[in-house]
N, C-alpha and C. Protein backbone atom coordinates (compact mmCIF):
# COMPACT_ATOMS: atom_id res chain seq x y z
N MET A 1 80.31 81.16 128.58
CA MET A 1 79.86 82.28 127.79
C MET A 1 79.14 81.73 126.57
N SER A 2 77.97 82.27 126.33
CA SER A 2 77.19 81.78 125.20
C SER A 2 77.73 82.36 123.90
N CYS A 3 77.30 81.74 122.83
CA CYS A 3 77.72 82.18 121.50
C CYS A 3 77.25 83.61 121.24
N LEU A 4 76.06 83.94 121.71
CA LEU A 4 75.51 85.28 121.50
C LEU A 4 76.35 86.32 122.23
N GLN A 5 76.74 86.00 123.49
CA GLN A 5 77.58 86.93 124.25
C GLN A 5 78.95 87.11 123.58
N GLU A 6 79.49 86.01 123.08
CA GLU A 6 80.80 86.08 122.42
C GLU A 6 80.72 86.93 121.15
N ASN A 7 79.68 86.76 120.37
CA ASN A 7 79.50 87.58 119.17
C ASN A 7 79.33 89.05 119.52
N ARG A 8 78.59 89.32 120.61
CA ARG A 8 78.39 90.70 121.05
C ARG A 8 79.72 91.33 121.44
N LEU A 9 80.56 90.57 122.16
CA LEU A 9 81.88 91.09 122.54
C LEU A 9 82.74 91.34 121.32
N ASN A 10 82.67 90.45 120.34
CA ASN A 10 83.43 90.67 119.11
C ASN A 10 82.96 91.93 118.39
N CYS A 11 81.65 92.15 118.36
CA CYS A 11 81.11 93.35 117.73
C CYS A 11 81.57 94.60 118.46
N ILE A 12 81.62 94.54 119.79
CA ILE A 12 82.09 95.69 120.58
C ILE A 12 83.56 95.96 120.27
N GLU A 13 84.37 94.91 120.20
CA GLU A 13 85.79 95.09 119.89
C GLU A 13 85.96 95.70 118.51
N ILE A 14 85.20 95.24 117.54
CA ILE A 14 85.28 95.79 116.18
C ILE A 14 84.85 97.25 116.19
N TYR A 15 83.78 97.56 116.93
CA TYR A 15 83.30 98.94 117.01
C TYR A 15 84.37 99.83 117.63
N GLN A 16 85.04 99.34 118.67
CA GLN A 16 86.08 100.13 119.32
C GLN A 16 87.26 100.35 118.37
N LEU A 17 87.57 99.38 117.55
CA LEU A 17 88.65 99.54 116.58
C LEU A 17 88.30 100.56 115.50
N GLN A 18 87.00 100.70 115.20
CA GLN A 18 86.61 101.64 114.17
C GLN A 18 86.91 103.08 114.57
N GLY A 19 87.04 103.35 115.84
CA GLY A 19 87.43 104.68 116.30
C GLY A 19 88.83 105.03 115.84
N HIS A 20 89.63 104.04 115.62
CA HIS A 20 91.00 104.25 115.17
C HIS A 20 91.15 103.92 113.69
N SER A 21 90.05 103.84 112.98
CA SER A 21 90.11 103.35 111.61
C SER A 21 90.91 104.28 110.70
N TYR A 22 90.84 105.60 110.90
CA TYR A 22 91.60 106.50 110.04
C TYR A 22 93.10 106.28 110.23
N ALA A 23 93.52 106.22 111.48
CA ALA A 23 94.94 106.00 111.76
C ALA A 23 95.38 104.62 111.27
N MET A 24 94.51 103.63 111.47
CA MET A 24 94.84 102.28 111.03
C MET A 24 94.91 102.21 109.51
N ARG A 25 93.95 102.82 108.82
CA ARG A 25 93.99 102.83 107.35
C ARG A 25 95.23 103.55 106.84
N HIS A 26 95.57 104.66 107.48
CA HIS A 26 96.77 105.42 107.09
C HIS A 26 98.02 104.56 107.30
N PHE A 27 98.09 103.89 108.44
CA PHE A 27 99.23 103.01 108.72
C PHE A 27 99.32 101.88 107.71
N LEU A 28 98.19 101.24 107.42
CA LEU A 28 98.19 100.14 106.45
C LEU A 28 98.55 100.62 105.05
N PHE A 29 98.11 101.82 104.69
CA PHE A 29 98.47 102.38 103.39
C PHE A 29 99.98 102.59 103.30
N ILE A 30 100.56 103.19 104.32
CA ILE A 30 102.01 103.43 104.34
C ILE A 30 102.76 102.10 104.33
N LEU A 31 102.28 101.14 105.10
CA LEU A 31 102.93 99.83 105.15
C LEU A 31 102.88 99.14 103.79
N SER A 32 101.73 99.17 103.14
CA SER A 32 101.63 98.53 101.82
C SER A 32 102.47 99.26 100.79
N LEU A 33 102.56 100.58 100.88
CA LEU A 33 103.40 101.34 99.96
C LEU A 33 104.87 100.97 100.15
N CYS A 34 105.29 100.83 101.40
CA CYS A 34 106.68 100.42 101.67
C CYS A 34 106.95 99.03 101.10
N CYS A 35 106.00 98.13 101.26
CA CYS A 35 106.17 96.78 100.72
C CYS A 35 106.30 96.82 99.20
N LEU A 36 105.49 97.62 98.55
CA LEU A 36 105.57 97.73 97.09
C LEU A 36 106.90 98.31 96.65
N LEU A 37 107.37 99.32 97.35
CA LEU A 37 108.63 99.96 96.97
C LEU A 37 109.82 99.04 97.18
N THR A 38 109.77 98.20 98.20
CA THR A 38 110.91 97.32 98.44
C THR A 38 110.91 96.11 97.54
N THR A 39 109.76 95.72 96.99
CA THR A 39 109.74 94.56 96.10
C THR A 39 110.01 94.93 94.66
N ALA A 40 109.89 96.20 94.29
CA ALA A 40 110.11 96.61 92.89
C ALA A 40 111.52 96.26 92.40
N PRO A 41 112.60 96.55 93.16
CA PRO A 41 113.92 96.17 92.67
C PRO A 41 114.09 94.66 92.54
N VAL A 42 113.45 93.91 93.41
CA VAL A 42 113.56 92.45 93.33
C VAL A 42 112.92 91.95 92.04
N VAL A 43 111.74 92.46 91.72
CA VAL A 43 111.07 92.06 90.49
C VAL A 43 111.94 92.42 89.29
N HIS A 44 112.52 93.62 89.32
CA HIS A 44 113.38 94.05 88.21
C HIS A 44 114.60 93.14 88.11
N ALA A 45 115.19 92.78 89.24
CA ALA A 45 116.36 91.90 89.23
C ALA A 45 116.01 90.53 88.68
N VAL A 46 114.85 90.01 89.02
CA VAL A 46 114.42 88.71 88.50
C VAL A 46 114.26 88.78 86.99
N GLU A 47 113.68 89.87 86.49
CA GLU A 47 113.51 90.03 85.04
C GLU A 47 114.86 90.13 84.35
N ASP A 48 115.83 90.84 84.96
CA ASP A 48 117.18 90.93 84.39
C ASP A 48 117.83 89.56 84.33
N TYR A 49 117.65 88.78 85.39
CA TYR A 49 118.23 87.43 85.42
C TYR A 49 117.63 86.57 84.31
N LYS A 50 116.32 86.65 84.15
CA LYS A 50 115.65 85.85 83.10
C LYS A 50 116.14 86.27 81.72
N GLN A 51 116.27 87.58 81.51
CA GLN A 51 116.75 88.07 80.22
C GLN A 51 118.17 87.59 79.95
N ALA A 52 119.04 87.66 80.96
CA ALA A 52 120.42 87.21 80.80
C ALA A 52 120.47 85.71 80.48
N ARG A 53 119.65 84.94 81.15
CA ARG A 53 119.63 83.49 80.91
C ARG A 53 119.18 83.18 79.49
N ILE A 54 118.14 83.86 79.04
CA ILE A 54 117.64 83.63 77.68
C ILE A 54 118.69 84.02 76.64
N LEU A 55 119.34 85.17 76.84
CA LEU A 55 120.36 85.63 75.90
C LEU A 55 121.58 84.71 75.90
N ALA A 56 121.97 84.21 77.08
CA ALA A 56 123.12 83.30 77.15
C ALA A 56 122.79 81.97 76.47
N GLU A 57 121.59 81.45 76.68
CA GLU A 57 121.20 80.19 76.04
C GLU A 57 121.11 80.34 74.52
N ALA A 58 120.78 81.56 74.05
CA ALA A 58 120.70 81.81 72.61
C ALA A 58 122.07 82.10 72.00
N GLY A 59 123.09 82.22 72.85
CA GLY A 59 124.44 82.48 72.35
C GLY A 59 124.73 83.95 72.06
N VAL A 60 123.84 84.83 72.47
CA VAL A 60 124.04 86.26 72.25
C VAL A 60 125.09 86.81 73.21
N ILE A 61 125.04 86.36 74.46
CA ILE A 61 126.03 86.77 75.46
C ILE A 61 126.65 85.52 76.06
N GLN A 62 127.74 85.73 76.82
CA GLN A 62 128.39 84.61 77.49
C GLN A 62 127.73 84.39 78.85
N HIS A 63 127.81 83.16 79.31
CA HIS A 63 127.33 82.86 80.66
C HIS A 63 128.24 83.55 81.67
N LEU A 64 127.65 84.04 82.72
CA LEU A 64 128.43 84.74 83.74
C LEU A 64 129.50 83.84 84.34
N ASP A 65 129.20 82.56 84.53
CA ASP A 65 130.19 81.63 85.08
C ASP A 65 131.46 81.61 84.23
N ASP A 66 131.31 81.60 82.91
CA ASP A 66 132.47 81.59 82.02
C ASP A 66 133.28 82.87 82.16
N ILE A 67 132.61 83.99 82.28
CA ILE A 67 133.30 85.27 82.43
C ILE A 67 134.05 85.33 83.75
N ILE A 68 133.42 84.88 84.83
CA ILE A 68 134.07 84.89 86.15
C ILE A 68 135.28 83.96 86.15
N MET A 69 135.14 82.76 85.55
CA MET A 69 136.28 81.83 85.51
C MET A 69 137.45 82.44 84.73
N ARG A 70 137.16 83.09 83.61
CA ARG A 70 138.23 83.72 82.84
C ARG A 70 138.89 84.85 83.64
N ALA A 71 138.09 85.63 84.35
CA ALA A 71 138.64 86.71 85.17
C ALA A 71 139.51 86.16 86.29
N ARG A 72 139.11 85.04 86.88
CA ARG A 72 139.94 84.42 87.93
C ARG A 72 141.26 83.92 87.36
N ARG A 73 141.22 83.34 86.15
CA ARG A 73 142.46 82.89 85.51
C ARG A 73 143.40 84.06 85.21
N ASN A 74 142.81 85.24 84.99
CA ASN A 74 143.61 86.43 84.68
C ASN A 74 143.98 87.22 85.93
N GLY A 75 143.76 86.66 87.11
CA GLY A 75 144.24 87.28 88.33
C GLY A 75 143.22 87.94 89.23
N MET A 76 141.95 87.92 88.88
CA MET A 76 140.95 88.52 89.75
C MET A 76 140.78 87.63 90.98
N THR A 77 140.97 88.22 92.15
CA THR A 77 140.81 87.48 93.41
C THR A 77 139.69 88.13 94.22
N GLY A 78 139.29 87.46 95.26
CA GLY A 78 138.28 88.01 96.15
C GLY A 78 136.97 87.24 96.07
N HIS A 79 136.01 87.76 96.79
CA HIS A 79 134.70 87.12 96.89
C HIS A 79 133.66 87.96 96.17
N VAL A 80 132.85 87.31 95.36
CA VAL A 80 131.77 87.99 94.65
C VAL A 80 130.63 88.24 95.63
N LEU A 81 130.24 89.50 95.76
CA LEU A 81 129.16 89.87 96.67
C LEU A 81 127.82 90.05 95.97
N ASP A 82 127.86 90.64 94.78
CA ASP A 82 126.62 90.97 94.09
C ASP A 82 126.87 90.98 92.60
N ILE A 83 125.84 90.63 91.84
CA ILE A 83 125.93 90.58 90.39
C ILE A 83 124.67 91.23 89.83
N ALA A 84 124.85 92.06 88.81
CA ALA A 84 123.70 92.66 88.12
C ALA A 84 123.93 92.55 86.63
N PHE A 85 122.85 92.45 85.89
CA PHE A 85 122.91 92.40 84.43
C PHE A 85 122.15 93.59 83.89
N HIS A 86 122.76 94.32 82.96
CA HIS A 86 122.13 95.52 82.40
C HIS A 86 122.33 95.59 80.90
N HIS A 87 121.43 96.27 80.26
CA HIS A 87 121.62 96.67 78.87
C HIS A 87 121.93 98.15 78.96
N ASN A 88 123.22 98.50 78.80
CA ASN A 88 123.70 99.84 79.10
C ASN A 88 124.41 100.42 77.89
N ARG A 89 123.96 101.57 77.42
CA ARG A 89 124.58 102.26 76.28
C ARG A 89 124.71 101.35 75.06
N GLY A 90 123.68 100.59 74.81
CA GLY A 90 123.68 99.70 73.65
C GLY A 90 124.47 98.43 73.83
N ARG A 91 124.99 98.18 75.05
CA ARG A 91 125.78 96.98 75.32
C ARG A 91 125.15 96.20 76.47
N TYR A 92 125.32 94.89 76.41
CA TYR A 92 124.95 94.05 77.54
C TYR A 92 126.15 93.96 78.46
N VAL A 93 125.93 94.26 79.74
CA VAL A 93 127.04 94.24 80.70
C VAL A 93 126.63 93.49 81.97
N TYR A 94 127.62 92.86 82.58
CA TYR A 94 127.49 92.32 83.92
C TYR A 94 128.24 93.28 84.85
N VAL A 95 127.62 93.66 85.94
CA VAL A 95 128.26 94.47 86.97
C VAL A 95 128.44 93.56 88.17
N VAL A 96 129.71 93.33 88.54
CA VAL A 96 130.03 92.38 89.60
C VAL A 96 130.73 93.13 90.72
N ASP A 97 130.18 93.04 91.93
CA ASP A 97 130.82 93.62 93.11
C ASP A 97 131.68 92.54 93.76
N VAL A 98 132.97 92.85 93.91
CA VAL A 98 133.94 91.90 94.45
C VAL A 98 134.66 92.56 95.61
N VAL A 99 134.78 91.86 96.72
CA VAL A 99 135.60 92.35 97.83
C VAL A 99 136.90 91.55 97.81
N ASP A 100 138.03 92.28 97.81
CA ASP A 100 139.32 91.59 97.73
C ASP A 100 139.77 91.14 99.11
N ASP A 101 140.94 90.51 99.17
CA ASP A 101 141.44 89.95 100.43
C ASP A 101 141.73 91.04 101.46
N ALA A 102 141.97 92.27 101.01
CA ALA A 102 142.22 93.38 101.93
C ALA A 102 140.93 94.04 102.41
N GLY A 103 139.78 93.55 101.92
CA GLY A 103 138.50 94.10 102.34
C GLY A 103 138.03 95.28 101.51
N VAL A 104 138.71 95.55 100.40
CA VAL A 104 138.33 96.66 99.53
C VAL A 104 137.28 96.18 98.53
N LEU A 105 136.23 96.97 98.36
CA LEU A 105 135.15 96.62 97.46
C LEU A 105 135.44 97.19 96.07
N HIS A 106 135.32 96.34 95.06
CA HIS A 106 135.52 96.74 93.67
C HIS A 106 134.26 96.43 92.89
N GLU A 107 133.91 97.34 91.99
CA GLU A 107 132.82 97.10 91.06
C GLU A 107 133.47 96.87 89.70
N VAL A 108 133.31 95.66 89.17
CA VAL A 108 133.92 95.29 87.90
C VAL A 108 132.81 95.18 86.87
N ILE A 109 132.98 95.89 85.75
CA ILE A 109 131.98 95.87 84.69
C ILE A 109 132.53 95.07 83.52
N PHE A 110 131.83 93.99 83.19
CA PHE A 110 132.23 93.09 82.10
C PHE A 110 131.31 93.28 80.90
N ASN A 111 131.87 93.23 79.71
CA ASN A 111 131.09 93.15 78.49
C ASN A 111 130.52 91.73 78.45
N ALA A 112 129.21 91.61 78.43
CA ALA A 112 128.58 90.30 78.49
C ALA A 112 128.72 89.52 77.20
N VAL A 113 129.02 90.20 76.09
CA VAL A 113 129.14 89.52 74.80
C VAL A 113 130.49 88.83 74.67
N ASN A 114 131.58 89.55 75.00
CA ASN A 114 132.91 88.96 74.80
C ASN A 114 133.68 88.73 76.10
N GLY A 115 133.14 89.14 77.24
CA GLY A 115 133.78 88.89 78.52
C GLY A 115 134.86 89.88 78.89
N ALA A 116 135.11 90.89 78.07
CA ALA A 116 136.16 91.86 78.36
C ALA A 116 135.79 92.72 79.56
N VAL A 117 136.81 93.10 80.33
CA VAL A 117 136.60 94.03 81.44
C VAL A 117 136.50 95.43 80.86
N LEU A 118 135.38 96.08 81.08
CA LEU A 118 135.18 97.43 80.55
C LEU A 118 135.66 98.49 81.52
N ASP A 119 135.48 98.24 82.81
CA ASP A 119 135.89 99.22 83.81
C ASP A 119 135.94 98.57 85.18
N VAL A 120 136.74 99.16 86.06
CA VAL A 120 136.83 98.72 87.45
C VAL A 120 136.79 99.96 88.32
N PHE A 121 135.88 99.96 89.27
CA PHE A 121 135.77 101.08 90.21
C PHE A 121 136.05 100.56 91.60
N GLU A 122 136.82 101.33 92.36
CA GLU A 122 137.06 100.98 93.77
C GLU A 122 136.07 101.80 94.58
N GLU A 123 135.32 101.11 95.41
CA GLU A 123 134.30 101.81 96.20
C GLU A 123 134.68 101.87 97.65
């Protein structure tokens, strides 16, 4: 097959795809919108992590590792599943999801400044 014939076939394929261009554009728009919506929480989480690291290095809040170690010494057991850092109601807090040995999920809210447990929710 010559180069000219191959280019002609490619042009025909592109022309045939243009018949579906509205549906394809609609699909690509929805797909890109979904991608944007799913990455927004990740970007926000990364910014929260950076803010927590900067505040901990400046001595404004405690490092999460120190808070978790203190909580373990005071009897907190289980596996940490998720951690979030928030500035909530004028306070810096760590929200830690912990599953205990019985498989029950707990959300533990720590004061990031002094490490105190502010609340525990069973989910």
